[in-house]
C-alpha positions as semicolon CSV with decimal commas, in nm:
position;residue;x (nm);y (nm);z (nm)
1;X;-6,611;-1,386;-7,180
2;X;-6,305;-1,536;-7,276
3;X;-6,168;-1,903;-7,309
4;X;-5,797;-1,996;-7,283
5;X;-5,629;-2,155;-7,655
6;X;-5,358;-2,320;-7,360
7;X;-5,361;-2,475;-7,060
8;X;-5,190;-2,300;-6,765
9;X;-4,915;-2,560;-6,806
10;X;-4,854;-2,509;-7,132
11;X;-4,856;-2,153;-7,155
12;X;-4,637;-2,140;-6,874
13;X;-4,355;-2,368;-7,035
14;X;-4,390;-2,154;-7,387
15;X;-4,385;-1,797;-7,226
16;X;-4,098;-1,900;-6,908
17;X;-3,973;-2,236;-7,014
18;X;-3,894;-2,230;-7,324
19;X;-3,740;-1,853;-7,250
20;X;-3,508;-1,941;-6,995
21;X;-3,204;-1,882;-7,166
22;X;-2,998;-1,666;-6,961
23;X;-2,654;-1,780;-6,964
24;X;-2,417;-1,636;-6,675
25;X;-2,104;-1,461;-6,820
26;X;-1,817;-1,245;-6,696
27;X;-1,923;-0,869;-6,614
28;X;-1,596;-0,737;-6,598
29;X;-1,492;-0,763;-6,971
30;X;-1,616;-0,606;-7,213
31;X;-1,780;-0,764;-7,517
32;X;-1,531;-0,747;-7,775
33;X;-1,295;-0,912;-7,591
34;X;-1,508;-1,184;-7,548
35;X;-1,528;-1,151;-7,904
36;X;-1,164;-1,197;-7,900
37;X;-1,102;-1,452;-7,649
38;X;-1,355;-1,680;-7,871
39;X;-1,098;-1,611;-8,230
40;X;-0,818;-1,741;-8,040
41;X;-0,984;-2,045;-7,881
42;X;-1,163;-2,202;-8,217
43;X;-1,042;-1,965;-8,510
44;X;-1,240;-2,204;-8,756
45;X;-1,612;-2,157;-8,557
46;X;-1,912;-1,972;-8,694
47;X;-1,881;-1,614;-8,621
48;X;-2,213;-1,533;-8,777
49;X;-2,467;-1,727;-8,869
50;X;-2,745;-1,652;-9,180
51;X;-3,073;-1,831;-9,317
52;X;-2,891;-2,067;-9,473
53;X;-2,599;-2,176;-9,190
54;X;-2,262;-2,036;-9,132
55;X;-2,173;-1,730;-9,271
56;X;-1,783;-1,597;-9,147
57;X;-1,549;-1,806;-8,923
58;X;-1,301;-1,605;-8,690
59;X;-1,032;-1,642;-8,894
């Protein structure tokens, strides 16, 4: 009735794996001051980033 395109392994690394991304962070401030903190620490880093690379730096 049906036939699998992956194996279980490699479905399993592209749907869990390869979305593991969490990254812990600190829950008691808020995000613009995270926002913040990161301007003062490297003023010249990508802000935003488009299509075509960096858009805005910090400063």
């Amino acid at each position: 009735n049906s036939l699998p395109i992956l194996p279980d392994d490699e479905r399993e690394l592209l749907l869990a794996g390869f979305n593991d991304t969490a990254h812990p962070y600190p829950r008691d401030v808020l995000i613009h001051q995270l926002i913040e903190q990161q301007a003062a620490q490297r003023p010249d880093a990508c802000a935003v980033r488009g299509d075509s690379g960096p858009l805005l730096t910090y400063a």
